[in-house]
mmCIF file of C-alpha atoms and ligand atoms in Angstrom:
data_model
loop_
_atom_site.group_PDB
_atom_site.id
_atom_site.type_symbol
_atom_site.label_atom_id
_atom_site.label_comp_id
_atom_site.label_asym_id
_atom_site.label_seq_id
_atom_site.Cartn_x
_atom_site.Cartn_y
_atom_site.Cartn_z
ATOM 1 C CA MET K 1 105.085 93.029 132.438
ATOM 2 C CA VAL K 2 107.998 92.875 130.850
ATOM 3 C CA ASN K 3 108.143 92.896 126.758
ATOM 4 C CA GLY K 4 110.825 90.431 125.306
ATOM 5 C CA PHE K 5 112.379 87.410 123.570
ATOM 6 C CA MET K 6 114.500 85.064 125.327
ATOM 7 C CA PRO K 7 117.107 82.861 123.087
ATOM 8 C CA LEU K 8 118.409 80.157 123.879
ATOM 9 C CA SER K 9 121.178 80.092 121.565
ATOM 10 C CA LEU K 10 122.815 82.948 119.611
ATOM 11 C CA LYS K 11 121.989 81.931 116.008
ATOM 12 C CA GLU K 12 118.344 83.340 117.470
ATOM 13 C CA ALA K 13 119.102 86.322 119.374
ATOM 14 C CA LEU K 14 120.705 87.330 116.500
ATOM 15 C CA ASP K 15 118.232 86.957 114.450
ATOM 16 C CA ILE K 16 115.468 88.349 116.247
ATOM 17 C CA ARG K 17 118.570 91.433 116.244
ATOM 18 C CA SER K 18 118.132 92.095 113.115
ATOM 19 C CA ALA K 19 114.235 91.203 112.706
ATOM 20 C CA HIS K 20 113.375 93.201 115.511
ATOM 21 C CA GLU K 21 113.149 96.609 117.849
ATOM 22 C CA VAL K 22 114.574 95.645 121.222
ATOM 23 C CA ILE K 23 117.167 96.339 123.869
ATOM 24 C CA PRO K 24 119.780 94.122 124.615
ATOM 25 C CA TYR K 25 119.594 93.021 128.015
ATOM 26 C CA GLY K 26 122.489 91.622 129.708
ATOM 27 C CA GLY K 27 121.460 91.575 133.906
ATOM 28 C CA GLY K 28 119.896 94.620 133.780
ATOM 29 C CA THR K 29 121.329 96.312 136.843
ATOM 30 C CA ASP K 30 121.635 99.220 134.263
ATOM 31 C CA LEU K 31 117.899 98.510 132.102
ATOM 32 C CA MET K 32 116.472 98.611 135.523
ATOM 33 C CA ILE K 33 116.777 101.814 136.542
ATOM 34 C CA GLN K 34 116.379 103.062 132.836
ATOM 35 C CA GLY K 35 112.203 101.374 133.188
ATOM 36 C CA ASN K 36 110.686 101.871 130.226
ATOM 37 C CA THR K 37 107.577 99.902 129.556
ATOM 38 C CA ASP K 38 107.060 100.572 126.279
ATOM 39 C CA ASP K 39 110.057 98.631 125.441
ATOM 40 C CA CYS K 40 110.783 95.223 124.577
ATOM 41 C CA TYR K 41 113.679 93.131 125.354
ATOM 42 C CA LEU K 42 115.996 90.325 124.384
ATOM 43 C CA PHE K 43 117.442 88.883 127.438
ATOM 44 C CA LEU K 44 120.951 87.848 127.067
ATOM 45 C CA ASN K 45 121.319 86.160 130.275
ATOM 46 C CA ARG K 46 120.187 81.919 128.464
ATOM 47 C CA ILE K 47 122.583 82.327 125.419
ATOM 48 C CA PRO K 48 125.611 79.388 126.036
ATOM 49 C CA GLU K 49 127.527 81.595 123.958
ATOM 50 C CA MET K 50 128.034 84.705 125.453
ATOM 51 C CA LYS K 51 128.949 82.949 128.644
ATOM 52 C CA LYS K 52 131.086 81.369 128.009
ATOM 53 C CA ILE K 53 135.576 82.487 129.087
ATOM 54 C CA TYR K 54 138.041 80.343 127.539
ATOM 55 C CA GLU K 55 140.953 80.601 125.613
ATOM 56 C CA ASP K 56 142.539 80.390 121.979
ATOM 57 C CA GLU K 57 146.005 80.752 120.908
ATOM 58 C CA THR K 58 145.823 84.720 120.658
ATOM 59 C CA TYR K 59 142.859 85.505 123.838
ATOM 60 C CA LEU K 60 140.806 85.662 126.188
ATOM 61 C CA ARG K 61 137.662 85.045 125.525
ATOM 62 C CA ILE K 62 135.459 86.732 127.975
ATOM 63 C CA GLY K 63 131.688 86.008 126.962
ATOM 64 C CA GLY K 64 129.306 89.294 127.116
ATOM 65 C CA SER K 65 126.889 87.605 129.508
ATOM 66 C CA SER K 66 129.546 87.263 131.291
ATOM 67 C CA THR K 67 128.075 88.086 135.174
ATOM 68 C CA PHE K 68 131.025 89.681 137.470
ATOM 69 C CA THR K 69 130.385 86.635 140.385
ATOM 70 C CA GLU K 70 131.416 84.348 137.107
ATOM 71 C CA VAL K 71 134.142 86.355 135.905
ATOM 72 C CA LEU K 72 135.760 86.298 139.365
ATOM 73 C CA ALA K 73 135.047 83.280 139.404
ATOM 74 C CA SER K 74 137.116 82.361 137.109
ATOM 75 C CA PRO K 75 141.474 81.809 136.702
ATOM 76 C CA LEU K 76 141.641 82.774 132.944
ATOM 77 C CA VAL K 77 140.822 86.233 133.992
ATOM 78 C CA PRO K 78 143.983 88.217 134.490
ATOM 79 C CA LYS K 79 144.565 89.679 138.623
ATOM 80 C CA LEU K 80 144.047 93.489 137.453
ATOM 81 C CA MET K 81 139.806 92.849 135.431
ATOM 82 C CA LYS K 82 139.432 90.742 138.173
ATOM 83 C CA GLU K 83 141.003 93.870 141.073
ATOM 84 C CA ALA K 84 138.174 95.783 138.970
ATOM 85 C CA VAL K 85 135.184 93.504 138.873
ATOM 86 C CA SER K 86 135.802 92.945 143.104
ATOM 87 C CA ARG K 87 135.131 96.618 143.367
ATOM 88 C CA ILE K 88 131.644 96.748 141.415
ATOM 89 C CA ALA K 89 128.831 97.707 143.868
ATOM 90 C CA ALA K 90 127.255 94.705 145.550
ATOM 91 C CA PRO K 91 127.305 91.099 145.524
ATOM 92 C CA ALA K 92 123.870 91.421 144.598
ATOM 93 C CA ILE K 93 125.207 93.309 140.950
ATOM 94 C CA ARG K 94 127.961 91.703 140.379
ATOM 95 C CA ASN K 95 125.874 88.693 139.894
ATOM 96 C CA ALA K 96 123.508 90.480 137.971
ATOM 97 C CA GLY K 97 125.591 92.586 135.750
ATOM 98 C CA THR K 98 127.600 91.282 133.000
ATOM 99 C CA MET K 99 130.609 92.663 131.008
ATOM 100 C CA ALA K 100 128.938 93.076 127.737
ATOM 101 C CA GLY K 101 126.876 95.270 129.942
ATOM 102 C CA ASN K 102 129.036 97.340 131.748
ATOM 103 C CA ILE K 103 130.095 97.990 128.453
ATOM 104 C CA GLY K 104 127.565 98.439 126.601
ATOM 105 C CA ASN K 105 126.242 100.701 129.111
ATOM 106 C CA GLY K 106 128.872 103.787 127.738
ATOM 107 C CA SER K 107 129.614 105.200 130.433
ATOM 108 C CA ALA K 108 133.521 106.430 131.157
ATOM 109 C CA LYS K 109 133.313 105.307 134.752
ATOM 110 C CA ALA K 110 132.489 101.163 133.523
ATOM 111 C CA ASP K 111 135.178 99.784 135.674
ATOM 112 C CA SER K 112 135.811 97.075 133.712
ATOM 113 C CA VAL K 113 136.125 99.554 131.016
ATOM 114 C CA LEU K 114 138.037 101.615 131.988
ATOM 115 C CA ILE K 115 140.868 97.960 132.238
ATOM 116 C CA ALA K 116 139.159 97.033 128.643
ATOM 117 C CA TYR K 117 141.416 100.322 127.520
ATOM 118 C CA VAL K 118 144.874 100.188 129.154
ATOM 119 C CA ALA K 119 145.475 96.160 127.918
ATOM 120 C CA ASP K 120 144.070 97.356 124.616
ATOM 121 C CA ALA K 121 140.954 94.646 124.249
ATOM 122 C CA LYS K 122 138.347 93.878 121.543
ATOM 123 C CA LEU K 123 135.078 93.495 121.194
ATOM 124 C CA ARG K 124 132.836 90.803 119.251
ATOM 125 C CA LEU K 125 130.220 91.902 117.417
ATOM 126 C CA LEU K 126 128.276 90.261 115.731
ATOM 127 C CA SER K 127 125.484 90.056 114.067
ATOM 128 C CA ALA K 128 123.177 87.728 111.403
ATOM 129 C CA LYS K 129 125.267 89.299 108.694
ATOM 130 C CA GLY K 130 128.821 88.911 110.154
ATOM 131 C CA GLU K 131 131.505 89.202 112.620
ATOM 132 C CA ARG K 132 133.985 93.003 113.069
ATOM 133 C CA ILE K 133 136.865 93.047 115.853
ATOM 134 C CA VAL K 134 136.334 96.595 117.437
ATOM 135 C CA PRO K 135 139.674 97.557 119.828
ATOM 136 C CA ILE K 136 137.293 99.324 122.213
ATOM 137 C CA ALA K 137 138.975 102.360 122.066
ATOM 138 C CA GLU K 138 137.675 103.259 118.259
ATOM 139 C CA PHE K 139 133.976 101.701 119.396
ATOM 140 C CA TYR K 140 133.623 104.064 121.956
ATOM 141 C CA LYS K 141 132.850 107.840 120.212
ATOM 142 C CA GLY K 142 131.718 109.741 122.931
ATOM 143 C CA ARG K 143 129.884 110.085 125.682
ATOM 144 C CA LYS K 144 127.214 106.959 125.271
ATOM 145 C CA GLN K 145 128.088 107.146 121.122
ATOM 146 C CA LEU K 146 129.314 103.049 120.767
ATOM 147 C CA ASP K 147 130.130 101.316 117.575
ATOM 148 C CA LEU K 148 127.114 98.954 117.887
ATOM 149 C CA GLY K 149 125.221 98.839 115.059
ATOM 150 C CA SER K 150 121.167 97.984 115.446
ATOM 151 C CA ASP K 151 121.354 94.474 114.744
ATOM 152 C CA GLU K 152 124.786 94.166 116.235
ATOM 153 C CA LEU K 153 125.833 92.659 120.480
ATOM 154 C CA ILE K 154 128.845 92.576 121.706
ATOM 155 C CA VAL K 155 129.269 88.961 121.987
ATOM 156 C CA GLU K 156 133.202 88.485 123.611
ATOM 157 C CA ILE K 157 135.802 91.126 124.998
ATOM 158 C CA LEU K 158 139.045 89.303 124.185
ATOM 159 C CA LEU K 159 141.976 90.069 126.651
ATOM 160 C CA PRO K 160 145.918 89.594 125.560
ATOM 161 C CA ARG K 161 146.454 86.578 127.654
ATOM 162 C CA HIS K 162 149.995 88.186 128.739
ATOM 163 C CA GLY K 163 151.232 91.158 129.243
ATOM 164 C CA LEU K 164 148.931 92.419 132.118
ATOM 165 C CA GLU K 165 150.696 90.847 135.628
ATOM 166 C CA ASN K 166 153.521 94.177 136.061
ATOM 167 C CA TYR K 167 150.002 96.350 136.745
ATOM 168 C CA TYR K 168 148.359 99.686 138.970
ATOM 169 C CA TYR K 169 144.929 100.274 140.041
ATOM 170 C CA LYS K 170 143.016 102.589 142.386
ATOM 171 C CA LYS K 171 139.739 103.621 142.189
ATOM 172 C CA VAL K 172 138.213 106.446 144.519
ATOM 173 C CA GLY K 173 134.832 106.209 144.666
ATOM 174 C CA GLY K 174 133.017 109.062 146.614
ATOM 175 C CA ARG K 175 132.577 106.013 149.093
ATOM 176 C CA LYS K 176 133.386 102.988 150.544
ATOM 177 C CA ALA K 177 130.644 100.481 149.342
ATOM 178 C CA LEU K 178 128.124 100.962 146.142
ATOM 179 C CA ALA K 179 130.884 103.684 145.538
ATOM 180 C CA ILE K 180 130.984 104.394 141.597
ATOM 181 C CA SER K 181 133.744 105.732 140.576
ATOM 182 C CA ARG K 182 134.720 109.271 140.469
ATOM 183 C CA ILE K 183 138.167 108.379 139.337
ATOM 184 C CA SER K 184 140.347 105.621 137.826
ATOM 185 C CA PHE K 185 143.214 104.954 137.233
ATOM 186 C CA ALA K 186 145.097 101.485 135.611
ATOM 187 C CA GLY K 187 148.393 101.476 134.749
ATOM 188 C CA VAL K 188 150.130 98.075 133.104
ATOM 189 C CA ILE K 189 154.494 97.512 132.234
ATOM 190 C CA GLN K 190 156.022 95.071 130.974
ATOM 191 C CA ILE K 191 159.937 94.906 132.184
ATOM 192 C CA GLU K 192 162.773 92.744 129.975
ATOM 193 C CA GLN K 193 166.000 92.587 131.293
ATOM 194 C CA GLY K 194 165.784 96.023 132.812
ATOM 195 C CA VAL K 195 164.641 97.676 129.873
ATOM 196 C CA ILE K 196 160.010 98.955 129.447
ATOM 197 C CA ARG K 197 159.345 96.754 126.411
ATOM 198 C CA HIS K 198 155.573 99.097 126.841
ATOM 199 C CA LEU K 199 154.113 101.377 129.454
ATOM 200 C CA ALA K 200 149.832 101.960 129.901
ATOM 201 C CA VAL K 201 148.205 104.458 131.407
ATOM 202 C CA ALA K 202 143.780 104.859 131.983
ATOM 203 C CA PHE K 203 142.081 107.413 133.535
ATOM 204 C CA GLY K 204 138.628 106.595 133.689
ATOM 205 C CA ALA K 205 135.111 108.829 135.237
ATOM 206 C CA VAL K 206 136.887 112.056 134.138
ATOM 207 C CA ALA K 207 135.704 112.137 130.850
ATOM 208 C CA ASP K 208 133.066 110.976 128.322
ATOM 209 C CA THR K 209 135.161 108.424 127.474
ATOM 210 C CA VAL K 210 138.164 106.159 129.641
ATOM 211 C CA LEU K 211 141.508 108.546 128.695
ATOM 212 C CA ARG K 212 144.785 107.129 127.306
ATOM 213 C CA PHE K 213 147.531 108.805 125.967
ATOM 214 C CA PRO K 214 149.651 106.709 123.764
ATOM 215 C CA GLU K 215 151.707 108.698 122.041
ATOM 216 C CA LEU K 216 153.382 109.555 125.444
ATOM 217 C CA GLU K 217 153.010 106.183 127.364
ATOM 218 C CA LYS K 218 155.122 105.131 124.095
ATOM 219 C CA ILE K 219 158.573 107.855 125.706
ATOM 220 C CA PHE K 220 159.879 105.351 127.443
ATOM 221 C CA GLU K 221 159.799 102.132 124.972
ATOM 222 C CA GLY K 222 163.248 100.958 124.698
ATOM 223 C CA LYS K 223 164.713 102.538 128.110
ATOM 224 C CA THR K 224 165.969 101.423 131.214
ATOM 225 C CA LEU K 225 164.201 102.486 133.633
ATOM 226 C CA ALA K 226 166.905 105.011 135.102
ATOM 227 C CA GLU K 227 166.787 106.527 132.241
ATOM 228 C CA ALA K 228 163.422 106.929 132.134
ATOM 229 C CA HIS K 229 163.446 108.334 135.700
ATOM 230 C CA GLU K 230 165.643 110.812 133.743
ATOM 231 C CA GLU K 231 163.180 111.414 131.777
ATOM 232 C CA ARG K 232 159.745 111.519 134.129
ATOM 233 C CA ARG K 233 159.866 115.329 134.644
ATOM 234 C CA SER K 234 158.796 116.339 131.765
ATOM 235 C CA PHE K 235 156.319 112.827 130.932
ATOM 236 C CA VAL K 236 154.122 113.581 134.086
ATOM 237 C CA GLU K 237 154.688 118.003 132.881
ATOM 238 C CA THR K 238 153.243 116.426 129.106
ATOM 239 C CA TYR K 239 150.382 114.459 131.247
ATOM 240 C CA ALA K 240 149.321 117.464 132.617
ATOM 241 C CA GLN K 241 148.895 119.581 129.545
ATOM 242 C CA GLN K 242 147.400 116.953 128.138
ATOM 243 C CA LEU K 243 144.663 115.426 130.572
ATOM 244 C CA HIS K 244 141.606 117.930 130.158
ATOM 245 C CA LEU K 245 138.327 116.649 132.315
ATOM 246 C CA THR K 246 134.999 116.721 131.330
ATOM 247 C CA LYS K 247 132.837 114.603 133.064
ATOM 248 C CA GLY K 248 132.386 114.520 137.446
ATOM 249 C CA ARG K 249 131.043 116.355 140.500
ATOM 250 C CA VAL K 250 134.555 117.606 141.964
ATOM 251 C CA SER K 251 136.399 120.356 141.206
ATOM 252 C CA ALA K 252 138.146 119.341 137.936
ATOM 253 C CA GLU K 253 141.214 121.415 139.475
ATOM 254 C CA TYR K 254 140.814 118.132 142.839
ATOM 255 C CA ARG K 255 139.877 115.846 139.770
ATOM 256 C CA LYS K 256 143.479 116.849 137.763
ATOM 257 C CA GLU K 257 145.880 117.040 141.133
ATOM 258 C CA VAL K 258 144.183 113.197 141.984
ATOM 259 C CA CYS K 259 145.375 112.088 138.367
ATOM 260 C CA MET K 260 148.471 112.806 138.374
ATOM 261 C CA ASN K 261 149.104 111.987 142.084
ATOM 262 C CA LEU K 262 148.657 108.471 140.824
ATOM 263 C CA LEU K 263 149.999 108.805 137.766
ATOM 264 C CA GLN K 264 152.604 109.847 140.357
ATOM 265 C CA ASP K 265 152.279 107.049 142.338
ATOM 266 C CA PHE K 266 151.980 104.978 139.358
ATOM 267 C CA LEU K 267 155.548 105.479 138.206
ATOM 268 C CA ASP K 268 157.551 105.532 142.105
ATOM 269 C CA VAL K 269 155.600 101.795 142.627
ATOM 270 C CA LYS K 270 157.002 100.458 138.991
ATOM 271 C CA GLY K 271 160.430 101.842 139.923
ATOM 272 C CA ILE K 272 160.831 104.674 137.021
HETATM 273 C C1 FAD M 301 123.402 99.812 142.822
HETATM 274 C C2 FAD M 301 124.585 99.953 141.675
HETATM 275 C C3 FAD M 301 125.679 100.306 141.625
HETATM 276 C C4 FAD M 301 126.587 99.854 140.769
HETATM 277 N N1 FAD M 301 128.053 100.095 140.605
HETATM 278 C C5 FAD M 301 129.175 99.856 139.304
HETATM 279 C C6 FAD M 301 130.200 100.777 139.872
HETATM 280 O O1 FAD M 301 130.859 99.984 141.198
HETATM 281 N N2 FAD M 301 130.571 100.377 138.566
HETATM 282 C C7 FAD M 301 129.805 99.639 137.690
HETATM 283 O O2 FAD M 301 131.348 100.217 135.875
HETATM 284 N N3 FAD M 301 129.040 99.433 137.431
HETATM 285 C C8 FAD M 301 128.139 99.647 138.392
HETATM 286 N N4 FAD M 301 126.804 100.117 138.097
HETATM 287 C C9 FAD M 301 126.020 100.104 137.291
HETATM 288 C C10 FAD M 301 126.087 98.526 136.454
HETATM 289 O O3 FAD M 301 125.446 98.211 137.447
HETATM 290 C C11 FAD M 301 126.627 98.277 135.032
HETATM 291 O O4 FAD M 301 127.340 98.919 134.528
HETATM 292 C C12 FAD M 301 126.661 96.823 134.834
HETATM 293 O O5 FAD M 301 127.864 96.428 134.114
HETATM 294 C C13 FAD M 301 125.770 96.667 133.301
HETATM 295 O O6 FAD M 301 125.264 95.349 133.393
HETATM 296 P P1 FAD M 301 124.220 94.929 133.118
HETATM 297 O O7 FAD M 301 124.239 93.273 132.657
HETATM 298 O O8 FAD M 301 123.154 94.334 134.430
HETATM 299 O O9 FAD M 301 123.486 95.817 131.911
HETATM 300 P P2 FAD M 301 121.979 96.254 131.156
HETATM 301 O O10 FAD M 301 121.412 97.164 132.114
HETATM 302 O O11 FAD M 301 121.549 94.296 130.651
HETATM 303 O O12 FAD M 301 122.668 96.634 130.617
HETATM 304 C C14 FAD M 301 123.221 98.461 129.918
HETATM 305 C C15 FAD M 301 123.160 98.293 127.916
HETATM 306 O O13 FAD M 301 124.295 97.500 127.920
HETATM 307 C C16 FAD M 301 123.133 97.519 126.770
HETATM 308 N N5 FAD M 301 123.628 95.507 126.282
HETATM 309 C C17 FAD M 301 123.621 94.557 127.415
HETATM 310 N N6 FAD M 301 124.412 93.661 126.830
HETATM 311 C C18 FAD M 301 124.716 93.821 125.796
HETATM 312 C C19 FAD M 301 124.761 93.140 124.785
HETATM 313 N N7 FAD M 301 125.038 91.580 125.410
HETATM 314 N N8 FAD M 301 125.046 93.923 123.040
HETATM 315 C C20 FAD M 301 125.404 95.172 123.208
HETATM 316 N N9 FAD M 301 125.019 96.175 124.815
HETATM 317 C C21 FAD M 301 124.360 94.655 125.419
HETATM 318 C C22 FAD M 301 122.186 97.004 126.994
HETATM 319 O O14 FAD M 301 121.029 97.433 125.487
HETATM 320 C C23 FAD M 301 122.361 98.803 127.920
HETATM 321 O O15 FAD M 301 122.356 99.840 127.039
HETATM 322 C C24 FAD M 301 126.295 99.955 139.911
HETATM 323 C C25 FAD M 301 124.333 100.173 138.724
HETATM 324 C C26 FAD M 301 123.575 99.452 140.446
HETATM 325 C C27 FAD M 301 122.121 99.796 139.795
#
């Protein structure tokens, strides 16, 4: 017998969250495995406000209770996010697992989180007291450490509406099917009239949180592809110095080599 509340509106959910000690429950694909029968759950899959995927002037807003299958079916979700989500587990997990659950699970292996990082996504957190908008990189304080109050819920994931079109994504798993990432990599680049306006690179599953180095990314900004190519060697060397891998079953040296190969391949493919 599972204990819990099943609210039918966001307000009801937030009131319960602030009044009771409950564990938010999306699709349960992580929580079910933990299977602690004493816990009291707040089931979030019947809340219409948390299942919407829509655009406003600034963001694409993905409701936290949207399942991976729903994300894949939405014409609004960028191809990069869909590619990562389509690689999560198998259909049964994708039918139940949710976007907020992927984030709330707190793992640097979570496939949608890698994309949220490289996209500079923000999270809309709500409690009965009000709203907070938190950049994804600030939300993760460390392994399983989240900037989430005991009365808050992840209600929406806010993605920029543009800028993710020119991307590179690779997930290197242990097995072909049902592979949780051993190393994942995403890069995006925006080029206008031959000049690099923006570049972002994120590494997943290699440390306590997804890794990104915004200062290094800026090195190429404002440069032509040819100018960036001139600086490529020092760019790559600086990454090699900064990348400290702490997690994984396979040796850190091997995984670092894979990370550097993925970075180099991204640069090759994008003409740098
Ligand atoms: C066989 C198998 C294969 C898997 N493969 C992958 C894979 O390839 N890639 C991958 O990324 N993951 C994988 N996973 C992990 C899991 O499916 C995902 O992390 C999924 O997104 C979890 O979502 P959920 O809705 O089921 O989360 P739940 O299990 O419901 O919750 C997970 C955590 O998030 C919290 N939470 C849920 N919703 C909210 C909310 N709205 N606000 C605040 N906190 C919330 C919960 O309290 C809990 O701590 C796999 C799992 C299994 C069992």
